[in-house]
XYZ file of C-alpha atoms in Angstrom:
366
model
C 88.983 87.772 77.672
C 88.648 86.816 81.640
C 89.990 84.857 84.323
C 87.948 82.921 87.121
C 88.610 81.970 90.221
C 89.077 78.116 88.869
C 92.444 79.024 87.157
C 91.379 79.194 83.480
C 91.724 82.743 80.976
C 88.879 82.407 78.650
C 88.228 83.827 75.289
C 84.902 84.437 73.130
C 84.119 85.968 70.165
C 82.517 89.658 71.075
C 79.762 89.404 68.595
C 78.229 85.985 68.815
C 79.474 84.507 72.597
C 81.149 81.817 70.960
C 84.338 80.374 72.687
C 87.712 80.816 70.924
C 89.834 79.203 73.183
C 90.956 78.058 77.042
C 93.932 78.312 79.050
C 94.711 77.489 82.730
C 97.286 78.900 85.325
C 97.983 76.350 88.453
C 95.675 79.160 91.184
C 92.785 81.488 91.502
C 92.785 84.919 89.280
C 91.588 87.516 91.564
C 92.189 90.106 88.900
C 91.072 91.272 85.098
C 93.720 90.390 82.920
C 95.694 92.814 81.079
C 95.705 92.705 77.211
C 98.586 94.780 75.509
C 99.934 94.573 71.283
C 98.200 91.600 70.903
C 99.588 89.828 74.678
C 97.183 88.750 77.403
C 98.693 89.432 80.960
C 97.299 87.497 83.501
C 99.104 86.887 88.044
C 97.831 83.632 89.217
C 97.280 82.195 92.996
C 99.654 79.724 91.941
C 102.881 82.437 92.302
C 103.209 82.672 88.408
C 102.571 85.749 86.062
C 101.940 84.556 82.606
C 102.064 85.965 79.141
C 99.523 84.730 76.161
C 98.556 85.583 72.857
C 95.739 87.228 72.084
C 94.069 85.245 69.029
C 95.012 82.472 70.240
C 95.417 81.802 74.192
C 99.442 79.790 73.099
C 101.807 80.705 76.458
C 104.157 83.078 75.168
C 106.423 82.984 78.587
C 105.628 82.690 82.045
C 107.090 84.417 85.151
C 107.624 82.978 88.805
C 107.203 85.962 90.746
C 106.841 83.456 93.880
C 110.082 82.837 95.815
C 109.904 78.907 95.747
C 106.895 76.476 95.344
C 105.224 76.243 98.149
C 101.170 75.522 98.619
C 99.412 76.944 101.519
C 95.524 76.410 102.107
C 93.781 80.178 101.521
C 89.906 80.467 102.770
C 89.573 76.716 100.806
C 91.297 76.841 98.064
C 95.100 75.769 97.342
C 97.548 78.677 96.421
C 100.749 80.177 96.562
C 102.405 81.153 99.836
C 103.514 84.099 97.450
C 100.266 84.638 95.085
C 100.224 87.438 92.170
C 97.594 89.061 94.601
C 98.323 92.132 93.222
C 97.161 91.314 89.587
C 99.239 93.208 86.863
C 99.652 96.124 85.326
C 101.043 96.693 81.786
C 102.635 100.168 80.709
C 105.060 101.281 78.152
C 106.754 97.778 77.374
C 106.987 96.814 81.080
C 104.313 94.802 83.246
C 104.165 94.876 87.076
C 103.147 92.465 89.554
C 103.332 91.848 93.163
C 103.772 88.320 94.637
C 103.116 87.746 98.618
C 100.167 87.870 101.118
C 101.386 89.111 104.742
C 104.375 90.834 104.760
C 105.818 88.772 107.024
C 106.103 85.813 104.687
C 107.972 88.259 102.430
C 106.710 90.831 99.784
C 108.301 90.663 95.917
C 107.433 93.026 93.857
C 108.862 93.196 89.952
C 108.874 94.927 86.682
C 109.400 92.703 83.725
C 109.963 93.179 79.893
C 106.465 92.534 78.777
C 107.573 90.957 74.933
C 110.078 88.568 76.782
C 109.234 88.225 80.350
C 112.857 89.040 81.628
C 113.325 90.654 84.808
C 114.297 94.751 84.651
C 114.144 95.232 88.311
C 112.978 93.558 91.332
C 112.466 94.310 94.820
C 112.301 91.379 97.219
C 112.708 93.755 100.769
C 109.962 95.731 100.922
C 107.843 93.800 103.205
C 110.447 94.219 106.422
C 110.737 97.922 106.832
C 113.024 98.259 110.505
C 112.360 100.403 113.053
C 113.914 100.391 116.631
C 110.901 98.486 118.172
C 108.911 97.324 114.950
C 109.607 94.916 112.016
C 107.078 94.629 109.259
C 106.459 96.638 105.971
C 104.388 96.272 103.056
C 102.283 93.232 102.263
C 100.644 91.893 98.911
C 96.496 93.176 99.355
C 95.804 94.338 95.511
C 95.542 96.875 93.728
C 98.693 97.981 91.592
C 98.502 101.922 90.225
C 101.274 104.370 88.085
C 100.741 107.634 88.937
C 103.363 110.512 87.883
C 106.972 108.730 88.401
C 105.428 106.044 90.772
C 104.427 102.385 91.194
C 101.700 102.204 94.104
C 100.594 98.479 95.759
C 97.857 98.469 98.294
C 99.220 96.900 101.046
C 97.592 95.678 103.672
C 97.366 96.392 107.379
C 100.572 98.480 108.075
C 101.585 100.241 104.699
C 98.972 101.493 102.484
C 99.871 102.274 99.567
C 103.111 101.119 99.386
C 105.224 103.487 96.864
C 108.020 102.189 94.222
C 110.558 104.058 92.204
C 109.926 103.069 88.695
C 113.251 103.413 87.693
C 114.692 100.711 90.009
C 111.740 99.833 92.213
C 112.913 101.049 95.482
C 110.615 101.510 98.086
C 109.728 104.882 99.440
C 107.594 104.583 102.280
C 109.358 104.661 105.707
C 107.792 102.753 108.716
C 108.167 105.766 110.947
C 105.342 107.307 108.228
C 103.306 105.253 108.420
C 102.289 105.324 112.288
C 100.782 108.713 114.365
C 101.400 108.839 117.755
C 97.550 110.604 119.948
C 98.724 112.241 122.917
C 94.903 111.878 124.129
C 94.925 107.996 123.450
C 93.956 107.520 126.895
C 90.928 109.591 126.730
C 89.377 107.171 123.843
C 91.390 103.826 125.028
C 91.599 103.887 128.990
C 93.517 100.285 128.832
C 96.244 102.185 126.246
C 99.106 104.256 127.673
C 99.196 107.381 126.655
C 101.445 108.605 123.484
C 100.611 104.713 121.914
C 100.848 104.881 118.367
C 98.236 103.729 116.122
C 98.019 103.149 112.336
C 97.077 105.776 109.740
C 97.302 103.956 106.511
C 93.875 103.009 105.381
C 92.871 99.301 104.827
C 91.709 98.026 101.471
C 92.705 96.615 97.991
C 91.394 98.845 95.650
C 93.420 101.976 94.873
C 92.355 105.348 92.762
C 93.506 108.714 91.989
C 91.254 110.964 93.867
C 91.344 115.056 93.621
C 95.556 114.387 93.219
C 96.222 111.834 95.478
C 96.093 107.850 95.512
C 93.426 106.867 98.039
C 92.930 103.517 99.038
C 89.291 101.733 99.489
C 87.347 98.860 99.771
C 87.956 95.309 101.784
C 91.584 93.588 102.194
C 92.230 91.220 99.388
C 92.816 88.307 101.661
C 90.322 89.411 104.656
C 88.177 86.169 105.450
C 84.762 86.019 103.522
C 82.473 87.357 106.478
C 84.747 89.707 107.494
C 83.296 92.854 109.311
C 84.427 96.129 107.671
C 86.694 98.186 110.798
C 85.633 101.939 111.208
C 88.456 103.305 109.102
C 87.656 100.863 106.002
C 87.231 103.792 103.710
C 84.288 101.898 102.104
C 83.350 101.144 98.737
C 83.909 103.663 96.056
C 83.872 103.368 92.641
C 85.656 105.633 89.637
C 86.419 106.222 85.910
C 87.604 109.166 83.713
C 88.601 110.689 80.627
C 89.871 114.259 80.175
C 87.755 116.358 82.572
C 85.016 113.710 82.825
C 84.830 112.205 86.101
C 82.447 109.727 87.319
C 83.005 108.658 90.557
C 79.780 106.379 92.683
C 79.511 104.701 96.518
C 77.037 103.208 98.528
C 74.851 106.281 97.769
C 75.083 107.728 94.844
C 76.867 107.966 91.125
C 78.124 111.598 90.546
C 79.857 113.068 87.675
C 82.338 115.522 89.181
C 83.620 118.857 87.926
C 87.098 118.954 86.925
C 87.739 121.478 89.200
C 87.551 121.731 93.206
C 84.761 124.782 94.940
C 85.683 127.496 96.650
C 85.333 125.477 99.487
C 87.752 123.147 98.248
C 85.367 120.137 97.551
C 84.109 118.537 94.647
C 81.478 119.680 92.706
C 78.620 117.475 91.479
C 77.251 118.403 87.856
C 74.576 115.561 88.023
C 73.968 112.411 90.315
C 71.861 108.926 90.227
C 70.453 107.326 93.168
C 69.589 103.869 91.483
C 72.001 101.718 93.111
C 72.252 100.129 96.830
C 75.383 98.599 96.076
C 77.333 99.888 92.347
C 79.751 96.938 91.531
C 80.948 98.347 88.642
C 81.088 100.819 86.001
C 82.952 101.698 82.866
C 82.774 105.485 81.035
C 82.159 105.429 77.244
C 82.465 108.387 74.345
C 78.984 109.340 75.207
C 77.372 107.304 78.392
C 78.421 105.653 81.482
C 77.576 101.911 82.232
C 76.965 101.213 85.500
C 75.634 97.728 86.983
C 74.780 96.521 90.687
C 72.110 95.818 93.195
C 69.635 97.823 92.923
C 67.589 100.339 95.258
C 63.990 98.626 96.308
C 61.975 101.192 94.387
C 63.796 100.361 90.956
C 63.213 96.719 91.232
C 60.575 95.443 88.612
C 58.191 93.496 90.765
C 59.472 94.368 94.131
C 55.757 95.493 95.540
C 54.725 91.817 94.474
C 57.431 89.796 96.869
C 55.822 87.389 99.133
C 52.104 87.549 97.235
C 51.036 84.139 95.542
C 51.822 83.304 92.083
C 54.598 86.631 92.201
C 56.874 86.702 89.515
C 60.533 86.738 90.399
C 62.023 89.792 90.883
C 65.231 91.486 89.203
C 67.260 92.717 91.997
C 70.548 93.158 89.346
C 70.444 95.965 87.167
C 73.136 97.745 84.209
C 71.944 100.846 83.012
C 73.727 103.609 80.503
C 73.318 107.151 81.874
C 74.525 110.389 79.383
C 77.817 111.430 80.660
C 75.801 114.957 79.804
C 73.378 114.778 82.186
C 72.913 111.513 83.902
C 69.650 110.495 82.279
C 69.065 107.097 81.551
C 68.921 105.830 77.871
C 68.815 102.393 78.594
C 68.551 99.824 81.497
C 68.045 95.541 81.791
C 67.665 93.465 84.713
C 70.429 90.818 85.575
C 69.762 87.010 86.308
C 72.267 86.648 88.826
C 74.459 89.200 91.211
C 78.032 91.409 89.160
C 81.127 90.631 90.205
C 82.839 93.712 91.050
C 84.498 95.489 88.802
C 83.060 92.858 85.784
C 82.238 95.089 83.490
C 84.226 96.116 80.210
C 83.397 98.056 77.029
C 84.343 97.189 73.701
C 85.861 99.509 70.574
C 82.125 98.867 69.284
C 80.037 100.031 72.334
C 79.302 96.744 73.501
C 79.041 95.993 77.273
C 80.287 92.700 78.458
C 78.866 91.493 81.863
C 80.185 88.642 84.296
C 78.083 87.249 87.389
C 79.010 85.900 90.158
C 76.797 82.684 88.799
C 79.637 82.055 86.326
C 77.500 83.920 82.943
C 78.962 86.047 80.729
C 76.510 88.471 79.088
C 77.066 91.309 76.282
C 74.137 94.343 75.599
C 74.542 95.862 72.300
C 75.640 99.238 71.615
């Protein structure tokens, strides 16, 4: 099961490609769905979070998570003012979702009973946290993440991650956090007065648990397609795990990571692969790791051949399985067309199922 960026939650059949059925939400999905005791869970751009069944894609309920209905034109396309940019997240009989962009449209974040949609608790003030001389808070910029006794949101410019209660969703961040005054501002920013304050929480939509602590990386949800990564983007960053395996992969490299910190308190790397420029996804199995991406020069079949007469056409898209044991490949195919991030999933029967940005949906056997 996925969602595309045209509205529509597709199903297949895992073994043969063929299409089972088609549904459509009223926005863009930005997000994977979630699938939970036989539901599909799916926040649209159109403000609504919607409940399906599995086998058969029938609307079991559907959620406005938006405020009112209101359109507003987004980088092209028509959405929400109050999109489910935050995707959802299912968990013990209750499914989150965050509806907003900029916090100063307003932020509404809710848990709902996932068999009936109802509301258990909501929290509609979190993007206008007050101080003396500043009003804003939290706004809607992706990811959603449970960690311990809370519900994190990554969101956006000022508050990053945001941090819920999950017994009544109050918010726990304070604006007065979020901020840290540099006495030597003026050193670095001559036109600045000294003492200005200047924002610590890090920018981006993605959030992980990293060494104990929720981290945020990666590009703002809503940040305008060209937009030039800022020097504290924490960059891309990649990570899945089970137990004491951790496999965790950036610009440079893919690392499995011991599940405990050095002496010198930083991670240590049991084994590493340098075959990817740019990882866009990968997804950690009983016995191998699937990773898929751009990759480096020197891994691309027919790469020496570009620009020479008659050259074949080159795959620059790679998935490969690595042992989780000791990183070395066991099998590898080129890609037609370039991943979208984070499309990549692995079925109960070792299957990996690939989407591209080209609109294909591909599956490699176990």
């Amino acid at each position: 099961v996925w969602g595309a960026r045209d509205g529509s939650v597709r199903a297949c059949d895992a073994k043969t490609g063929a299409a089972r059925w088609t549904t459509y939400t009223g926005g863009a999905i930005r997000f994977p769905p979630e699938i939970a005791d036989g539901r599909v869970y799916v926040g649209s751009g159109d403000g609504w979070v919607y409940c399906l069944v599995m086998a058969t894609g029938e609307r079991l309920w559907r959620f406005r998570a938006a405020p009112a209905e209101r359109k507003i034109a987004i980088h092209g396309r028509l959405l929400s003012t109050w999109p489910v940019g935050s995707g959802v997240l299912v968990a013990d009989g209750v499914v989150y979702a965050a509806a907003g962009i900029a916090s100063y449209d307003g932020t509404h974040v809710y848990a709902l009973d996932a068999e009936s949609g109802k509301i258990r608790w909501q929290n509609n003030t979190s993007g206008r946290l007050v101080r003396e001389d500043l009003v804003t808070g939290v706004s809607v910029q992706g990811h959603l993440l449970l960690h311990e006794d809370r519900l994190y949101l990554a969101g956006g410019n000022i508050v990053s991650p945001a941090m819920y209660k999950l017994s009544d969703g109050a918010c726990l961040n304070e604006i007065d956090n979020e901020w840290l005054r540099e006495p030597s501002t003026t050193e670095r920013f001559p036109s600045r007065p000294k003492g200005s304050m200047f924002q610590r929480s890090p920018r981006g939509r993605e959030l992980f648990l990293v060494d104990g602590k929720v981290r945020v990386f990666d590009d703002l949800l809503y940040s305008p397609p060209r937009y030039q990564r800022a020097g504290y983007f924490s960059g891309r960053f990649l990570q899945a795990s089970r137990g004491d395996v951790v496999i965790r992969g950036n610009v440079e490299k893919l690392m499995r990571i011991a599940p405990e910190l050095g002496e010198d308190g930083k991670p240590q790397v049991i084994w590493e692969n340098q075959d990817f420029a740019e990882p866009r996804a990968l997804a950690l199995g009983a016995n191998a790791v699937v990773i898929m991406g751009e990759a480096r020069r020197e891994q691309v079949v027919g790469a020496e051949n570009v620009g020479k007469e008659d050259a074949e056409p080159v795959e620059h898209f790679l998935i490969k399985a690595l042992s989780v044991n000791d990183g070395k490949e066991m099998w590898s195919h080129g890609l037609p067309a370039r991943p979208v991030s984070w499309g990549l999933a692995l079925d109960r029967e070792g299957r990996a199922v690939v989407t591209l940005e080209d609109g294909r949906v591909l599956c490699f056997g176990s």
